[in-house]
XYZ file of N, CA and C in Angstrom:
522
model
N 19.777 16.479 5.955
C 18.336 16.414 5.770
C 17.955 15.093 5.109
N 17.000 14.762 6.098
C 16.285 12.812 5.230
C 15.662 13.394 3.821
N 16.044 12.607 2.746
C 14.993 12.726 1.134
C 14.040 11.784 2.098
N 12.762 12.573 1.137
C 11.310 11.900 1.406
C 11.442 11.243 -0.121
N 11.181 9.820 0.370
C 11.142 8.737 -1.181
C 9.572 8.020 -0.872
N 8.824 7.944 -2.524
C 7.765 7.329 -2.169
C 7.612 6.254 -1.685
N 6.663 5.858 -1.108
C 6.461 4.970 -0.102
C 6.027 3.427 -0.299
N 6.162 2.200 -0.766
C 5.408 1.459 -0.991
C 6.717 0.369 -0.482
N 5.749 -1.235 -0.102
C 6.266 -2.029 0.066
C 5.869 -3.529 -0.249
N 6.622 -4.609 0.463
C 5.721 -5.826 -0.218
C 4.588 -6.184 -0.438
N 3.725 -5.563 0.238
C 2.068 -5.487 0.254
C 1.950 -5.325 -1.493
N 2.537 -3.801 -1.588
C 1.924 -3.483 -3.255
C 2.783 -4.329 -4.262
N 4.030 -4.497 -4.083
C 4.631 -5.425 -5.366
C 4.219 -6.599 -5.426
N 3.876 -7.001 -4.206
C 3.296 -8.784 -4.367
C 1.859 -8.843 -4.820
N 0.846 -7.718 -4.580
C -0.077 -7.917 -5.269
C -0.179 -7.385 -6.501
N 1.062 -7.131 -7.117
C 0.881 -6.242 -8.853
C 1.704 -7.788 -9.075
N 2.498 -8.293 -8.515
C 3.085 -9.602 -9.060
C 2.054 -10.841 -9.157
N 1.024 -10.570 -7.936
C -0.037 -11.733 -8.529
C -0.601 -11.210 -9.758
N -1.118 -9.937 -10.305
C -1.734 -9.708 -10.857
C -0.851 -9.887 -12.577
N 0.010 -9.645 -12.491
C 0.452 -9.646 -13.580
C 2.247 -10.266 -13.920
N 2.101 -11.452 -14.658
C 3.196 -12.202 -14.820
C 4.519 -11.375 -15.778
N 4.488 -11.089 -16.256
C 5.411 -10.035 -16.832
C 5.860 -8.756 -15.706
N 5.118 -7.812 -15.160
C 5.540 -6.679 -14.372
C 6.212 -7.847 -13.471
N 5.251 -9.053 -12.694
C 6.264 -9.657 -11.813
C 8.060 -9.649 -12.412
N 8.187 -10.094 -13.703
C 9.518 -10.266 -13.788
C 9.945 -9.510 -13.626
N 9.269 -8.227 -13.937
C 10.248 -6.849 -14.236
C 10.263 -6.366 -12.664
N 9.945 -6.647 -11.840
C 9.945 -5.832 -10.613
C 11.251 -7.088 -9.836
N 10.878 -8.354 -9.954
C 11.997 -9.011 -9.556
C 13.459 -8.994 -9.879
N 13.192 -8.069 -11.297
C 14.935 -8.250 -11.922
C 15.131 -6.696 -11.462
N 13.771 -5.834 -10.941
C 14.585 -4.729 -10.584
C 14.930 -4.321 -9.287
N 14.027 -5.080 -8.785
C 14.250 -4.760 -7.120
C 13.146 -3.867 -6.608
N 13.651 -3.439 -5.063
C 12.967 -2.236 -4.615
C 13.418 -0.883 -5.395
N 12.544 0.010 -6.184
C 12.746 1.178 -6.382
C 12.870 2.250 -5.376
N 13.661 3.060 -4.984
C 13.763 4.708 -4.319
C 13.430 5.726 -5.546
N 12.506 6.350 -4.741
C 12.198 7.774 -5.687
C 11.788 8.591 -4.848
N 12.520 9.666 -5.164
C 12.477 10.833 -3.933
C 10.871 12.071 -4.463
N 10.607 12.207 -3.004
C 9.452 12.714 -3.263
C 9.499 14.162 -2.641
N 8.284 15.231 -2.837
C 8.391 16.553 -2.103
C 7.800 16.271 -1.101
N 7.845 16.635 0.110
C 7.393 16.781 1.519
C 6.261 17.719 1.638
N 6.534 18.657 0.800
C 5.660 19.442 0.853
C 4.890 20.070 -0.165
N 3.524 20.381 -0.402
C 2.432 20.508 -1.523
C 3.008 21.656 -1.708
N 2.730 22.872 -1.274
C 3.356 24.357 -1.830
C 4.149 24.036 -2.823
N 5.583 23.749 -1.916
C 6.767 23.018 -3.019
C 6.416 22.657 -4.425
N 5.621 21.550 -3.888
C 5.860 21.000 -4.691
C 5.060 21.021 -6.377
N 3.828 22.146 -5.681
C 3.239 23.005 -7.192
C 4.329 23.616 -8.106
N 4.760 24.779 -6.984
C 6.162 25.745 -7.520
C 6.977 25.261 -8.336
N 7.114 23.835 -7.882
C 8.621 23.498 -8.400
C 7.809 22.957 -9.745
N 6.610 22.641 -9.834
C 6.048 21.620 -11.166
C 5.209 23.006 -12.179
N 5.022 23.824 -11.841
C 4.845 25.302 -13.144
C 6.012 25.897 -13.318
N 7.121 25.398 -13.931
C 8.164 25.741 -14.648
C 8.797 27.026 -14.087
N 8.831 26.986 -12.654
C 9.588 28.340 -12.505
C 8.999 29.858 -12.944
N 7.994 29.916 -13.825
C 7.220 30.935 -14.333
C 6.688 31.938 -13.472
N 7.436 32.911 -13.345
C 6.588 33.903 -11.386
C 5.634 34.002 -11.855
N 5.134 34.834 -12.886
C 3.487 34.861 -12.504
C 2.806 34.232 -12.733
N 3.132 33.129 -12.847
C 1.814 31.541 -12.688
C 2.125 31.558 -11.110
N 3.320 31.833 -10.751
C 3.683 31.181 -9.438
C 2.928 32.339 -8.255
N 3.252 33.416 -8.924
C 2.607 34.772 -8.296
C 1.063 34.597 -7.825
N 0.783 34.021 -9.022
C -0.801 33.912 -9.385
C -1.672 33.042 -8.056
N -0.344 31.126 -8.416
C -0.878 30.556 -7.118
C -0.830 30.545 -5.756
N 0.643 31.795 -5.508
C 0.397 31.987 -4.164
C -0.603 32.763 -3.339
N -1.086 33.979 -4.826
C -2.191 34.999 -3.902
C -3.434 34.309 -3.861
N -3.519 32.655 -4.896
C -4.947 32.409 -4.222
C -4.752 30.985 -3.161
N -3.435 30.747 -2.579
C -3.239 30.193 -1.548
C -3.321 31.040 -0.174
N -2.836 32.423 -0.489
C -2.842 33.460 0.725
C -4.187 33.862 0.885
N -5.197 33.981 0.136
C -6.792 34.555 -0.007
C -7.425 33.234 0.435
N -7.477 32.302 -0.097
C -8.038 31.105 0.709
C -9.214 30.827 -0.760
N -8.393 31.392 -1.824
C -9.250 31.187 -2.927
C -9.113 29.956 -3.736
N -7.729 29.142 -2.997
C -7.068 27.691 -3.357
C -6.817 27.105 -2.025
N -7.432 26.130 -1.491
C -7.008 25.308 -0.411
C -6.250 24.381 -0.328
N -4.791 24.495 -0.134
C -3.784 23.152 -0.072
C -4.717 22.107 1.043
N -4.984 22.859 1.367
C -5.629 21.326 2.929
C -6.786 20.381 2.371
N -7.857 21.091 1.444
C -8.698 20.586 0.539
C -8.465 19.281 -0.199
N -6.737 19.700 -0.653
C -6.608 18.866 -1.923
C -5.896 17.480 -1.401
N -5.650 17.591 0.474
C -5.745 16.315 0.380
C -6.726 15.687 0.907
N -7.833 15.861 1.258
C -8.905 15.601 1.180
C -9.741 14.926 0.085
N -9.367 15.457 -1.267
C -10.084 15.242 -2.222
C -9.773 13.398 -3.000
N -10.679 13.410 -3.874
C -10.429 12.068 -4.490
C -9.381 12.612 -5.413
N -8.688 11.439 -6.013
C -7.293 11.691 -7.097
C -8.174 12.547 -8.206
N -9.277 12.110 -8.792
C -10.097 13.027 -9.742
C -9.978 14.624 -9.654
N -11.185 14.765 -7.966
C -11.292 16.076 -7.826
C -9.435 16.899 -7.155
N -8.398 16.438 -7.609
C -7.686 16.732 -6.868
C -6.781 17.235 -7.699
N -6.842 16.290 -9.119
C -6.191 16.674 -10.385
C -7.146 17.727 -11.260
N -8.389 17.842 -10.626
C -8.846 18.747 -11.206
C -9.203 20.321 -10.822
N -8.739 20.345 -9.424
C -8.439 21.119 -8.724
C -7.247 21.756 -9.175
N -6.109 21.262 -9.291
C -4.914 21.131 -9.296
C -4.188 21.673 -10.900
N -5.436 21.481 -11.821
C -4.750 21.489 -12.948
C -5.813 22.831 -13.749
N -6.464 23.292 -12.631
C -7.168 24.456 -12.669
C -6.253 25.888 -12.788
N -5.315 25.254 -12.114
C -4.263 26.834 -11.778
C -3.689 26.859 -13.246
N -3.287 28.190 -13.758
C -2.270 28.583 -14.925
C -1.226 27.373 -14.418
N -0.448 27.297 -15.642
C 0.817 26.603 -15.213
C 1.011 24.976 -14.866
N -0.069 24.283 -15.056
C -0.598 23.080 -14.774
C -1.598 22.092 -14.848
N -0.850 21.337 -15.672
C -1.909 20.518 -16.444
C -2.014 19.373 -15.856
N -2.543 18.619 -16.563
C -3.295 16.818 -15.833
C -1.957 15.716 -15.731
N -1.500 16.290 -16.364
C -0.041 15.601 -16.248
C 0.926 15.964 -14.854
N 1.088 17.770 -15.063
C 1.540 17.901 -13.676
C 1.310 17.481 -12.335
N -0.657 17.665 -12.588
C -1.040 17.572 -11.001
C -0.940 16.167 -10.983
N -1.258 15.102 -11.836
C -1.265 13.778 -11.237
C 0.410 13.314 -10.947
N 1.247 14.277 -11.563
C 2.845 13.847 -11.145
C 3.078 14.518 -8.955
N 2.049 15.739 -8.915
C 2.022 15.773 -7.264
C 1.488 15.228 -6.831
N 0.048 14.346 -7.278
C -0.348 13.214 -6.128
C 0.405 12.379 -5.890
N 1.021 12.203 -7.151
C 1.993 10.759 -7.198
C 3.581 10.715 -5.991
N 4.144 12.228 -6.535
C 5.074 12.491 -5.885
C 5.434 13.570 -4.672
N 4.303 14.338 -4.534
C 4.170 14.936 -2.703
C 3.065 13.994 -2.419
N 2.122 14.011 -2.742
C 1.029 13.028 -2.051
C 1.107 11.655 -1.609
N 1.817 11.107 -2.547
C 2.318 9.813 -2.365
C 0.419 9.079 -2.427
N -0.323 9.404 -3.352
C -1.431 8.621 -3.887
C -0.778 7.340 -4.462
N -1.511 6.130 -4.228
C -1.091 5.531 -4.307
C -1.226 4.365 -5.709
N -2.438 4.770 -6.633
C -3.012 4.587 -7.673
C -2.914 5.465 -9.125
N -1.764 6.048 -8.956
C -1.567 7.118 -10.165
C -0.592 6.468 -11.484
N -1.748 6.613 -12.596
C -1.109 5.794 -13.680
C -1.106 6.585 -14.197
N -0.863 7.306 -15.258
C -0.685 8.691 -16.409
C -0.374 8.479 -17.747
N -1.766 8.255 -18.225
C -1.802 8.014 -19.669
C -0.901 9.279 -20.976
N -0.793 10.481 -20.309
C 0.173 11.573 -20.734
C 1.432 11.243 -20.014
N 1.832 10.288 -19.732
C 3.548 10.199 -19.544
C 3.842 9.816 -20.252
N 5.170 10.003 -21.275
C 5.607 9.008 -22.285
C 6.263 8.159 -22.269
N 6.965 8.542 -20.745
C 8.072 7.535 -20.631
C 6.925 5.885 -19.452
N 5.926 6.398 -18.965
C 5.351 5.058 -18.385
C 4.531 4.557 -19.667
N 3.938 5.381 -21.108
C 3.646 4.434 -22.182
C 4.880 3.384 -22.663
N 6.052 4.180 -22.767
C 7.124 3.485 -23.316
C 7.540 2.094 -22.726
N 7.134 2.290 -21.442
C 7.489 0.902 -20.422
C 6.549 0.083 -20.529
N 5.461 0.637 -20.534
C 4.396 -0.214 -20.345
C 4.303 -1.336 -21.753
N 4.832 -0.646 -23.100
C 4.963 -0.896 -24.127
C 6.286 -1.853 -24.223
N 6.928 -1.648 -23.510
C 8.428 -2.600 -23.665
C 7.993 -3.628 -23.032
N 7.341 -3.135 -21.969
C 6.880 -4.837 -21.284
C 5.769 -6.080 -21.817
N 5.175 -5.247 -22.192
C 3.943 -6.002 -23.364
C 3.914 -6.192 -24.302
N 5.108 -5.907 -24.734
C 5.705 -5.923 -26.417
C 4.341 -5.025 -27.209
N 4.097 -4.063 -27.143
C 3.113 -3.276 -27.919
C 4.226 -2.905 -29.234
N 3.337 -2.629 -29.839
C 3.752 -0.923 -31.131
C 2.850 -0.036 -30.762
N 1.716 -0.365 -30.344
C 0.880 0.447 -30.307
C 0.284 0.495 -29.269
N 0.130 1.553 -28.209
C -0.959 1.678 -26.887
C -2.097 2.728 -26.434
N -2.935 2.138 -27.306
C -4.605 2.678 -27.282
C -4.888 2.814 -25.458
N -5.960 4.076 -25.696
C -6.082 4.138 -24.393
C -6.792 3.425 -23.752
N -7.691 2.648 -24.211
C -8.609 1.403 -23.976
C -7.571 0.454 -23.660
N -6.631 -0.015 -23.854
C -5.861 -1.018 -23.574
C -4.988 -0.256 -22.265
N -4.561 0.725 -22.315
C -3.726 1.784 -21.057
C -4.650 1.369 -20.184
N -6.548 1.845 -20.012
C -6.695 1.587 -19.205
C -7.222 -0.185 -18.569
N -7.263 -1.126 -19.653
C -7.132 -2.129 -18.663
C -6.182 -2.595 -17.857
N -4.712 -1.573 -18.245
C -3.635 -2.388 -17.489
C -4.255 -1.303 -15.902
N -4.549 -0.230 -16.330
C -4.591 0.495 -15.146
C -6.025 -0.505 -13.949
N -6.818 -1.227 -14.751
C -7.786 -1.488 -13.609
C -7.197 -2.844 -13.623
N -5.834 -3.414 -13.773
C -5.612 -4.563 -13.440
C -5.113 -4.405 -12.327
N -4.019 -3.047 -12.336
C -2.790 -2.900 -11.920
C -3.437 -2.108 -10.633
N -4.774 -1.552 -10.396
C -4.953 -0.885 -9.613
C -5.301 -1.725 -8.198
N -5.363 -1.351 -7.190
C -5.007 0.019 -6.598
C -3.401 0.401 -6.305
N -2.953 -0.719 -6.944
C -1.358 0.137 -6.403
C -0.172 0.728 -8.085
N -1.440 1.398 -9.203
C -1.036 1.779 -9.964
C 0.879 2.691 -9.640
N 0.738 3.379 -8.964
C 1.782 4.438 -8.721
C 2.592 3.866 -8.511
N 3.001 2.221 -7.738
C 4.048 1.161 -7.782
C 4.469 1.266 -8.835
N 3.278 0.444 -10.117
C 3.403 0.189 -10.643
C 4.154 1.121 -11.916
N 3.828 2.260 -11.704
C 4.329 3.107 -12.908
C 5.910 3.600 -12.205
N 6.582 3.202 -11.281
C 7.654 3.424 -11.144
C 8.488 2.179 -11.713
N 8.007 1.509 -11.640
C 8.615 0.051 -12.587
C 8.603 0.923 -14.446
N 7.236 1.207 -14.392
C 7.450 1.276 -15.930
C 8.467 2.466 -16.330
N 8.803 2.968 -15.625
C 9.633 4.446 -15.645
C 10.986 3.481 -16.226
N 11.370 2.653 -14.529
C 12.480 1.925 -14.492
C 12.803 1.354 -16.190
N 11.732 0.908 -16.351
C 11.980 -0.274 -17.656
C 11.819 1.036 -19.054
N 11.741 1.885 -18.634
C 11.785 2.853 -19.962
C 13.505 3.207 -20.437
N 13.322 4.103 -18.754
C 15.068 4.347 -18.658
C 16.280 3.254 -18.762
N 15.653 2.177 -19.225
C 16.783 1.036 -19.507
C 17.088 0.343 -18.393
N 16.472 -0.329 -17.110
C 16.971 -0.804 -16.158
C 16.735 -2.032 -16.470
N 16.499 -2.956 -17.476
C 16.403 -4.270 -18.002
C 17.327 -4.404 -19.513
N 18.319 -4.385 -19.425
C 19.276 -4.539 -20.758
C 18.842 -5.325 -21.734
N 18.447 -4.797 -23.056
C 18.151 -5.896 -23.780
C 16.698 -5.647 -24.356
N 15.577 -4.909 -23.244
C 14.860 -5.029 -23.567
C 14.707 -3.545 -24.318
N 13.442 -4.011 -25.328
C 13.090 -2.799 -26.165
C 12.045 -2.326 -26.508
N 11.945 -1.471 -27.006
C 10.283 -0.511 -27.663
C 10.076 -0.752 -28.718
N 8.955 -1.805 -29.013
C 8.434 -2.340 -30.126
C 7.898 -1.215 -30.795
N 7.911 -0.371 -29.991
C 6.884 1.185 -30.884
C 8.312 2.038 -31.801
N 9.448 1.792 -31.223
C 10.670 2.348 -31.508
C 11.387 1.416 -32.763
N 11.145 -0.033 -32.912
C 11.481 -1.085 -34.160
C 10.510 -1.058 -34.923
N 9.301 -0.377 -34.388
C 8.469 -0.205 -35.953
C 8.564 1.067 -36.888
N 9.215 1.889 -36.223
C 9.489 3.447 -36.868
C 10.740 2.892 -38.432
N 11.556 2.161 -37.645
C 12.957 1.818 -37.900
C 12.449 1.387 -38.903
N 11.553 0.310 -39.381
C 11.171 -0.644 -40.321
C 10.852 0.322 -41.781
């Protein structure tokens, strides 16, 4: 069976590399990223409300009633889609924007509740500190191909640049 990996190519890294001289380095020293994605929305709710049956119970009888429309939600803007989405028990703004990102393959999903894309975003900008006013100018720099972009910052969280570090993590230390 083919993994479904999200989708992006030189189009989006070369225009997050004009946009920004630092992510450029970090995307050049990392390469093309693979990240495997769900194929499918059902899935890919199920698998993101913790296994919990009756959240899961919950969203299948209002997928079977037609009281939740999977077909809707790709229709919708990333807004009404995470808010759709994060309506059900079992799922919050964090989850649903992790299924646009990763069954939807939206292509602008930055997530100010991830810790590990603050942490990157923070290693790369040398922060201690990342106000959400500052989160979101990287997001309307970085946009429209935010969701590139936050797979870099993942990369650079999980250590794929040796050396580099979390200024938010040497100020605890101090």
């Amino acid at each position: 069976m083919k993994t479904l990996c999200f989708q992006y190519g030189e189009k989006e890294t070369e225009y997050l590399k004009s946009k920004d001289k630092k992510l450029a380095a970090v995307i050049d020293q990392i390469g093309h990223i693979e990240r495997s994605c769900y194929g499918d929305l059902f899935e890919a709710v199920v698998n993101s409300i913790w296994k919990k049956a009756d959240y899961i119970m919950e969203f299948s009888e209002k997928v079977n009633s037609g009281a939740f429309s999977l077909n809707a939600i790709y229709n919708m803007s990333d807004e009404d889609a995470i808010a759709a989405l994060s309506s059900l028990k079992g799922v919050g703004v964090w989850t649903a924007e992790m299924i646009l990102l990763f069954c939807l393959q939206r292509p602008n999903i930055f997530s100010f509740g991830d810790l590990a894309i603050l942490r990157g975003v923070r290693m790369v900008y040398r922060h201690k500190e990342l106000s959400k006013e500052r989160f979101e100018r990287y997001r309307k720099r970085l946009s429209p191909y935010c969701s590139t972009a936050s797979l870099y910052f993942w990369a650079v969280a999980g250590g794929a640049i040796p050396g580099l570090t979390d200024p938010a993590a040497e100020k605890k230390r101090r």
